[in-house]
XYZ file of C-alpha atoms in Angstrom:
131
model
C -39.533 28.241 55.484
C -39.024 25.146 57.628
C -42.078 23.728 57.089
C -41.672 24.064 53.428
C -38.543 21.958 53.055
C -40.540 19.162 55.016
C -43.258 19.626 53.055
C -41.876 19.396 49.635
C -39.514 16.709 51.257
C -42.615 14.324 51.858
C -43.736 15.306 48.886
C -40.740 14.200 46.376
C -40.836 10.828 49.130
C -44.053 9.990 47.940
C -43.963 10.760 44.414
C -40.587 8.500 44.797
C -42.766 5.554 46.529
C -45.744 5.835 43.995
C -43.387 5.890 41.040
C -41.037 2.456 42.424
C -44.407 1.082 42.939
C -45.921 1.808 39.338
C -42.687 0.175 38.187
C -42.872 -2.561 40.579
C -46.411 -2.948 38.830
C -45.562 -2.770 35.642
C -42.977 -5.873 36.333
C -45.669 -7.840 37.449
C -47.584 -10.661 36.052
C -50.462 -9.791 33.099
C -52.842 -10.900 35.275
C -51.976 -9.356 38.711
C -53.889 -6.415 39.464
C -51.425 -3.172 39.512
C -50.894 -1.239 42.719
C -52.564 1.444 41.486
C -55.829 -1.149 41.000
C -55.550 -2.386 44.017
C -55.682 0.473 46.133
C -58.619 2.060 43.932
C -60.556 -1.826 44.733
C -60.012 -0.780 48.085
C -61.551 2.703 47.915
C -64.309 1.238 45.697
C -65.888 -1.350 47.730
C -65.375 0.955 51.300
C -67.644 3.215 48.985
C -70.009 0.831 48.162
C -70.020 -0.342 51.953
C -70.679 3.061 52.865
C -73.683 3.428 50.231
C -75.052 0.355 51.415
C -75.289 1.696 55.206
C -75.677 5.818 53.964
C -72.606 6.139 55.544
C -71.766 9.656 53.562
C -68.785 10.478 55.605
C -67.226 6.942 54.217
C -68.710 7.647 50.798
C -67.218 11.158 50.266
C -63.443 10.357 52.409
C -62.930 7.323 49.801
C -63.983 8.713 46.819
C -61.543 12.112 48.107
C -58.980 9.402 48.884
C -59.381 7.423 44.973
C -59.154 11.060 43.465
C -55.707 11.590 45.487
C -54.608 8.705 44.271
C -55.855 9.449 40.363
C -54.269 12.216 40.561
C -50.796 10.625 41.582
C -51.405 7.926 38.967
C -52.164 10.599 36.026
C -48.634 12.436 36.418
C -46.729 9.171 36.452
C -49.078 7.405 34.160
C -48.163 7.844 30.229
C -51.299 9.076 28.318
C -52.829 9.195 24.909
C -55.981 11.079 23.939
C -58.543 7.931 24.291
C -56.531 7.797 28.390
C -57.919 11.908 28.770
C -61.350 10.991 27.775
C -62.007 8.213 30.556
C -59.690 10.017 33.187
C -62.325 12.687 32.368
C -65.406 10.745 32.740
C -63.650 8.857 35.777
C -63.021 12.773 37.366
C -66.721 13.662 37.087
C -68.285 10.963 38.107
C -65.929 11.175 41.369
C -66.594 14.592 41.669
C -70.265 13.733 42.000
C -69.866 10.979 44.237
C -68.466 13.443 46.515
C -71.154 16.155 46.090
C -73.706 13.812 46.281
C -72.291 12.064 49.499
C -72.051 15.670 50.926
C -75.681 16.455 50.156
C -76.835 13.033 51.551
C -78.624 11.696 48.512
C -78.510 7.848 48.667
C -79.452 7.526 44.819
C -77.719 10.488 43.621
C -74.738 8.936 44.995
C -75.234 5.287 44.216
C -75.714 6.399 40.505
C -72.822 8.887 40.610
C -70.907 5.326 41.722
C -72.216 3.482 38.982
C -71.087 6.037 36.898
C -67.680 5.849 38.448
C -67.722 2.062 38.156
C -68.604 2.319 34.047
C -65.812 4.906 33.458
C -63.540 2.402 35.412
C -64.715 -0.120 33.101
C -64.441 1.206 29.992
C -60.665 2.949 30.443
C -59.524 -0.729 31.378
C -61.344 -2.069 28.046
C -59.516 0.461 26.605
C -56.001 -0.156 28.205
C -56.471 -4.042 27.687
C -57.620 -4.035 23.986
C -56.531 -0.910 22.763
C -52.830 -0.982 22.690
Protein backbone atom coordinates (compact mmCIF):
# COMPACT_ATOMS: atom_id res chain seq x y z
CA UNK A 1 0.00 0.00 0.00
CA UNK A 2 3.21 1.97 0.51
CA UNK A 3 4.41 1.69 -2.67
CA UNK A 4 1.19 2.88 -4.06
CA UNK A 5 1.12 6.28 -2.38
CA UNK A 6 4.74 6.78 -3.89
CA UNK A 7 3.71 5.68 -6.92
CA UNK A 8 0.71 7.74 -7.59
CA UNK A 9 2.76 10.52 -5.71
CA UNK A 10 5.40 10.59 -8.66
CA UNK A 11 2.83 10.25 -10.75
CA UNK A 12 0.56 13.52 -9.93
CA UNK A 13 4.57 15.18 -9.69
CA UNK A 14 4.99 14.59 -13.14
CA UNK A 15 1.74 15.23 -14.59
CA UNK A 16 2.29 18.62 -12.38
CA UNK A 17 5.86 19.22 -14.20
CA UNK A 18 4.54 18.33 -17.78
CA UNK A 19 1.48 20.50 -17.33
CA UNK A 20 3.74 23.95 -15.82
CA UNK A 21 5.84 23.11 -18.72
CA UNK A 22 3.02 22.99 -21.51
CA UNK A 23 2.05 26.33 -19.98
CA UNK A 24 5.46 27.57 -19.80
CA UNK A 25 5.29 26.65 -23.65
CA UNK A 26 2.41 28.03 -24.50
CA UNK A 27 3.87 31.57 -23.04
CA UNK A 28 6.58 31.35 -25.27
CA UNK A 29 7.51 33.05 -28.40
CA UNK A 30 5.52 31.89 -31.93
CA UNK A 31 8.52 30.80 -33.11
CA UNK A 32 10.19 28.86 -30.21
CA UNK A 33 9.78 25.30 -30.46
CA UNK A 34 7.38 24.01 -27.43
CA UNK A 35 8.76 21.67 -24.79
CA UNK A 36 6.83 19.12 -25.92
CA UNK A 37 8.75 19.64 -29.61
CA UNK A 38 11.74 19.73 -28.27
CA UNK A 39 11.94 16.69 -26.42
CA UNK A 40 10.18 14.68 -29.39
CA UNK A 41 13.44 16.47 -31.78
CA UNK A 42 15.40 14.78 -29.34
CA UNK A 43 13.85 11.31 -29.57
CA UNK A 44 13.65 11.79 -33.37
CA UNK A 45 17.10 12.33 -34.44
CA UNK A 46 18.57 9.56 -31.52
CA UNK A 47 16.18 7.40 -33.80
CA UNK A 48 17.46 8.34 -36.87
CA UNK A 49 21.11 7.97 -35.35
CA UNK A 50 20.22 4.64 -34.36
CA UNK A 51 18.78 3.70 -37.99
CA UNK A 52 21.75 5.01 -39.47
CA UNK A 53 24.13 2.54 -37.34
CA UNK A 54 21.06 -0.48 -36.98
CA UNK A 55 21.27 0.31 -33.61
CA UNK A 56 17.58 -1.35 -32.82
CA UNK A 57 17.91 -1.15 -29.14
CA UNK A 58 18.24 2.91 -29.68
CA UNK A 59 15.57 2.75 -32.36
CA UNK A 60 12.85 0.94 -30.32
CA UNK A 61 13.90 2.79 -26.46
CA UNK A 62 13.29 6.32 -28.30
CA UNK A 63 10.48 5.70 -30.20
CA UNK A 64 9.00 3.85 -26.52
CA UNK A 65 10.32 7.04 -24.91
CA UNK A 66 8.38 9.72 -27.81
CA UNK A 67 5.17 7.49 -27.24
CA UNK A 68 5.52 8.16 -23.28
CA UNK A 69 5.77 11.41 -23.90
CA UNK A 70 2.62 11.51 -26.63
CA UNK A 71 0.85 10.08 -24.38
CA UNK A 72 1.51 12.78 -21.56
CA UNK A 73 1.04 15.47 -24.21
CA UNK A 74 -2.51 13.98 -25.45
CA UNK A 75 -4.18 14.22 -21.83
CA UNK A 76 -2.96 17.76 -21.29
CA UNK A 77 -3.18 18.72 -24.89
CA UNK A 78 -6.81 20.18 -25.98
CA UNK A 79 -8.09 18.25 -29.08
CA UNK A 80 -10.43 18.52 -31.98
CA UNK A 81 -11.30 15.74 -34.42
CA UNK A 82 -8.62 16.78 -37.30
CA UNK A 83 -5.85 16.53 -33.67
CA UNK A 84 -7.34 12.45 -33.31
CA UNK A 85 -6.67 11.74 -36.87
CA UNK A 86 -2.78 12.64 -36.88
CA UNK A 87 -2.31 11.52 -33.13
CA UNK A 88 -3.63 8.34 -34.83
CA UNK A 89 -1.42 8.16 -37.74
CA UNK A 90 1.50 9.51 -35.40
CA UNK A 91 0.51 6.22 -32.87
CA UNK A 92 0.87 3.71 -35.72
CA UNK A 93 3.57 4.68 -37.32
CA UNK A 94 5.38 4.61 -33.72
CA UNK A 95 3.99 1.48 -33.04
CA UNK A 96 5.76 0.15 -36.10
CA UNK A 97 8.90 1.76 -35.53
CA UNK A 98 9.00 -0.23 -32.49
CA UNK A 99 7.99 -3.60 -34.02
CA UNK A 100 10.12 -3.14 -36.72
CA UNK A 101 13.21 -2.13 -34.52
CA UNK A 102 12.36 -5.33 -32.48
CA UNK A 103 12.36 -7.55 -35.55
CA UNK A 104 15.63 -5.93 -36.86
CA UNK A 105 14.43 -4.77 -40.24
CA UNK A 106 16.57 -1.74 -41.28
CA UNK A 107 13.94 -0.66 -44.06
CA UNK A 108 10.91 -1.69 -42.33
CA UNK A 109 11.98 0.60 -39.73
CA UNK A 110 13.44 3.48 -41.66
CA UNK A 111 10.03 3.62 -43.55
CA UNK A 112 7.96 3.12 -40.38
CA UNK A 113 10.20 6.53 -39.40
CA UNK A 114 9.37 8.24 -42.40
CA UNK A 115 6.03 7.52 -41.73
CA UNK A 116 6.39 8.89 -38.26
CA UNK A 117 8.18 11.95 -39.63
CA UNK A 118 5.02 12.69 -42.31
CA UNK A 119 2.38 12.30 -39.54
CA UNK A 120 4.62 14.77 -37.51
CA UNK A 121 4.45 16.94 -40.41
CA UNK A 122 1.19 17.09 -41.32
CA UNK A 123 -0.46 17.51 -37.50
CA UNK A 124 1.92 20.68 -37.27
CA UNK A 125 0.50 21.93 -40.82
CA UNK A 126 -2.52 21.37 -39.27
CA UNK A 127 -1.92 23.12 -35.83
CA UNK A 128 -0.13 26.11 -37.68
CA UNK A 129 -2.76 26.77 -40.46
CA UNK A 130 -5.71 25.29 -39.21
CA UNK A 131 -6.79 27.28 -36.28
Amino acid sequence: MKKLGIVCGLAALSLATFSLALRGAENAKEDEPSFWMKKKLEYAERILEGLTSADFEAISKNARMMQQLNKIEEFVRGRDEAYDFHLKAFHYANRELIRQAAEEDIDGAALAYTQLTMSCVNCHTHLRDGK
